Short mmCIF file of C-alpha atoms in Angstrom, two decimals:
data_model
loop_
_atom_site.label_atom_id
_atom_site.label_comp_id
_atom_site.label_asym_id
_atom_site.label_seq_id
_atom_site.Cartn_x
_atom_site.Cartn_y
_atom_site.Cartn_z
CA MET A 97 7.89 22.00 6.50
CA THR A 98 8.15 18.19 6.71
CA LEU A 99 6.93 15.86 3.98
CA ASP A 100 4.19 14.73 6.36
CA GLU A 101 2.96 18.34 6.78
CA GLU A 102 3.28 19.06 3.06
CA ILE A 103 1.18 16.01 2.09
CA ARG A 104 -1.43 16.81 4.74
CA ASN A 105 -1.73 20.32 3.32
CA LYS A 106 -2.02 19.05 -0.25
CA ILE A 107 -4.71 16.55 0.75
CA GLY A 108 -6.55 19.39 2.50
CA GLU A 109 -6.47 21.41 -0.72
CA LYS A 110 -8.02 18.59 -2.79
CA SER A 111 -11.60 19.20 -3.87
CA ILE A 112 -12.45 15.53 -3.27
CA PHE A 113 -12.45 14.47 0.35
CA PHE A 114 -9.85 12.03 1.62
CA ASN A 115 -10.09 11.07 5.28
CA ILE A 116 -6.77 11.37 7.14
CA VAL A 117 -6.45 8.78 9.91
CA ASP A 118 -3.94 9.85 12.54
CA ASP A 119 -4.10 6.54 14.43
CA TRP A 120 -2.30 4.83 11.57
CA GLU A 121 -0.28 2.45 13.75
CA ALA A 122 -3.35 0.29 14.48
CA ILE A 123 -4.12 0.13 10.76
CA ALA A 124 -0.51 -0.74 9.93
CA ASP A 125 -0.57 -3.47 12.58
CA GLU A 126 -3.74 -4.89 11.06
CA LEU A 127 -2.15 -4.94 7.62
CA SER A 128 0.94 -6.61 9.06
CA ASP A 129 -1.12 -9.23 10.89
CA SER A 130 -3.23 -9.99 7.80
CA PHE A 131 -0.34 -11.14 5.60
CA GLU A 132 2.74 -13.28 5.91
CA TRP A 133 5.95 -11.30 5.46
CA THR A 134 9.48 -12.02 4.33
CA GLY A 135 11.56 -9.28 5.92
CA SER A 136 9.77 -6.00 5.17
CA LYS A 137 7.78 -7.30 2.15
CA ILE A 138 4.56 -9.26 1.85
CA SER A 139 5.26 -12.87 0.97
CA TRP A 140 3.21 -12.78 -2.23
CA SER A 141 3.62 -16.50 -2.88
CA LYS A 142 1.50 -17.11 0.22
CA THR A 143 -1.39 -14.92 -0.95
CA LYS A 144 -4.40 -15.90 -3.03
CA GLU A 145 -4.84 -14.53 -6.53
CA HIS A 146 -1.40 -12.90 -6.61
CA LYS A 147 -0.81 -10.78 -9.69
CA PHE A 148 2.04 -8.40 -10.45
CA ILE A 149 3.51 -6.16 -13.11
CA LYS A 150 6.92 -4.55 -13.61
CA LEU A 151 6.46 -0.81 -14.07
CA HIS A 152 8.54 1.10 -16.62
CA GLY A 153 9.55 4.73 -16.93
CA ASP A 154 9.24 7.32 -14.19
CA TYR A 155 6.58 7.79 -11.52
CA GLN A 156 4.56 10.02 -13.87
CA SER A 157 4.02 7.12 -16.28
CA TRP A 158 3.18 4.54 -13.61
CA LEU A 159 -0.47 5.58 -13.14
CA SER A 160 -1.58 4.42 -16.57
CA GLN A 161 0.36 1.18 -16.17
CA VAL A 162 -1.15 0.48 -12.73
CA SER A 163 -4.64 1.35 -14.02
CA SER A 164 -4.21 -1.08 -16.93
CA PHE A 165 -2.88 -3.72 -14.54
CA LEU A 166 -5.95 -3.38 -12.35
CA GLU A 167 -8.36 -3.57 -15.29
CA ASP A 168 -6.57 -6.32 -17.20
CA ASN A 169 -6.32 -8.62 -14.23
CA ALA A 170 -9.88 -8.07 -13.00
CA VAL A 171 -8.39 -6.79 -9.75
CA ASN A 172 -10.74 -3.81 -9.99
CA ARG A 173 -13.73 -6.14 -9.46
CA GLU A 174 -12.30 -7.25 -6.10
CA ILE A 175 -11.35 -3.73 -5.09
CA ALA A 176 -14.70 -2.27 -6.21
CA MET A 177 -16.53 -4.45 -3.68
CA SER A 178 -14.70 -2.72 -0.83
CA ASP A 179 -16.44 -0.24 1.41
CA GLU A 180 -13.30 1.38 2.76
CA ILE A 181 -9.83 1.40 1.28
CA TYR A 182 -6.84 2.39 3.40
CA TYR A 183 -3.55 3.80 2.21
CA ILE A 184 -0.32 3.52 4.16
CA ASN A 185 3.07 4.74 3.04
CA ASP A 186 6.20 2.75 3.82
CA SER A 187 7.64 5.25 6.29
CA SER A 188 7.44 8.83 5.03
CA LEU A 189 4.06 9.69 6.55
CA ASP A 190 2.73 9.50 10.10
CA PHE A 191 -0.87 8.96 9.04
CA SER A 192 -3.08 6.74 6.91
CA VAL A 193 -5.70 7.80 4.37
CA LYS A 194 -9.17 6.24 4.15
CA MET A 195 -11.15 6.47 0.91
CA ASP A 196 -14.01 4.97 -1.07
CA PHE A 197 -13.35 2.94 -4.21
CA ASP A 198 -14.46 5.82 -6.46
CA LYS A 199 -11.60 7.95 -5.08
CA LEU A 200 -8.89 5.30 -5.41
CA HIS A 201 -7.58 6.30 -8.84
CA GLU A 202 -7.41 9.97 -7.95
CA PHE A 203 -5.51 9.24 -4.75
CA LEU A 204 -3.26 6.77 -6.56
CA ASP A 205 -2.33 9.52 -9.02
CA PHE A 206 -1.69 11.93 -6.14
CA ALA A 207 0.42 9.42 -4.19
CA LEU A 208 2.60 8.43 -7.13
CA LYS A 209 3.34 12.07 -7.95
CA ASN A 210 3.87 13.36 -4.43
CA ILE A 211 4.82 10.63 -1.96
CA PRO A 212 8.08 8.63 -2.16
CA GLN A 213 8.69 5.02 -1.17
CA HIS A 214 6.25 2.08 -1.14
CA HIS A 215 2.47 2.52 -1.36
CA TYR A 216 0.10 0.08 0.35
CA PHE A 217 -3.62 0.11 -0.45
CA PHE A 218 -5.67 -2.45 1.44
CA GLU A 219 -9.10 -3.43 2.69
CA ARG A 220 -9.53 -4.53 6.27
CA ASN A 221 -12.40 -7.02 5.89
CA LYS A 222 -11.69 -8.68 2.55
CA LYS A 223 -7.95 -8.55 3.33
CA TRP A 224 -6.60 -7.71 -0.11
CA CYS A 225 -3.55 -5.54 -0.63
CA LEU A 226 -2.21 -3.59 -3.59
CA VAL A 227 1.42 -2.50 -3.26
CA ILE A 228 3.24 -0.16 -5.61
CA SER A 229 6.90 -0.39 -4.69
CA SER A 230 9.53 2.24 -5.28
CA GLU A 231 11.51 -0.44 -7.13
CA GLY A 232 8.85 -0.38 -9.84
CA TYR A 233 6.46 -3.24 -9.18
CA ALA A 234 2.72 -3.36 -8.60
CA ASP A 235 1.54 -6.43 -6.67
CA PHE A 236 -1.95 -7.51 -5.67
CA GLY A 237 -2.97 -10.41 -3.45
CA ILE A 238 -5.61 -11.58 -1.00
CA SER A 239 -4.57 -12.76 2.43
CA GLY A 240 -4.65 -16.47 3.05
CA ARG A 241 -5.16 -15.88 6.78
#
């Protein structure tokens, strides 16, 4: 079983509904077009309201740090105004996940524990992005485009 299949199965077992979007390439293109990039990373210096934190410990301890980061920096207020939040993984999965704000923290916990590499959460209309990188950083910014 591939990681893609394993994650699909685990999402299917969750009691709270997460919408798998198979046409993830269009969503990834939209994310890519919404931000300026330096190589394979968002150029955070060119975003509005950029905030970041260095994460410590292992993946298991990152959830509480990311949750505190969101609350402490009032990022949650911006994210909470979003109707649909999309998740894209750096390259391990061949799908995207769509969720409501109230499901974000549960999916964030699931992603950090089960999916390797970088995690991109973003909103298509307000054009904000939250990235949790495998190098141990959480970044948030709003597109200047």
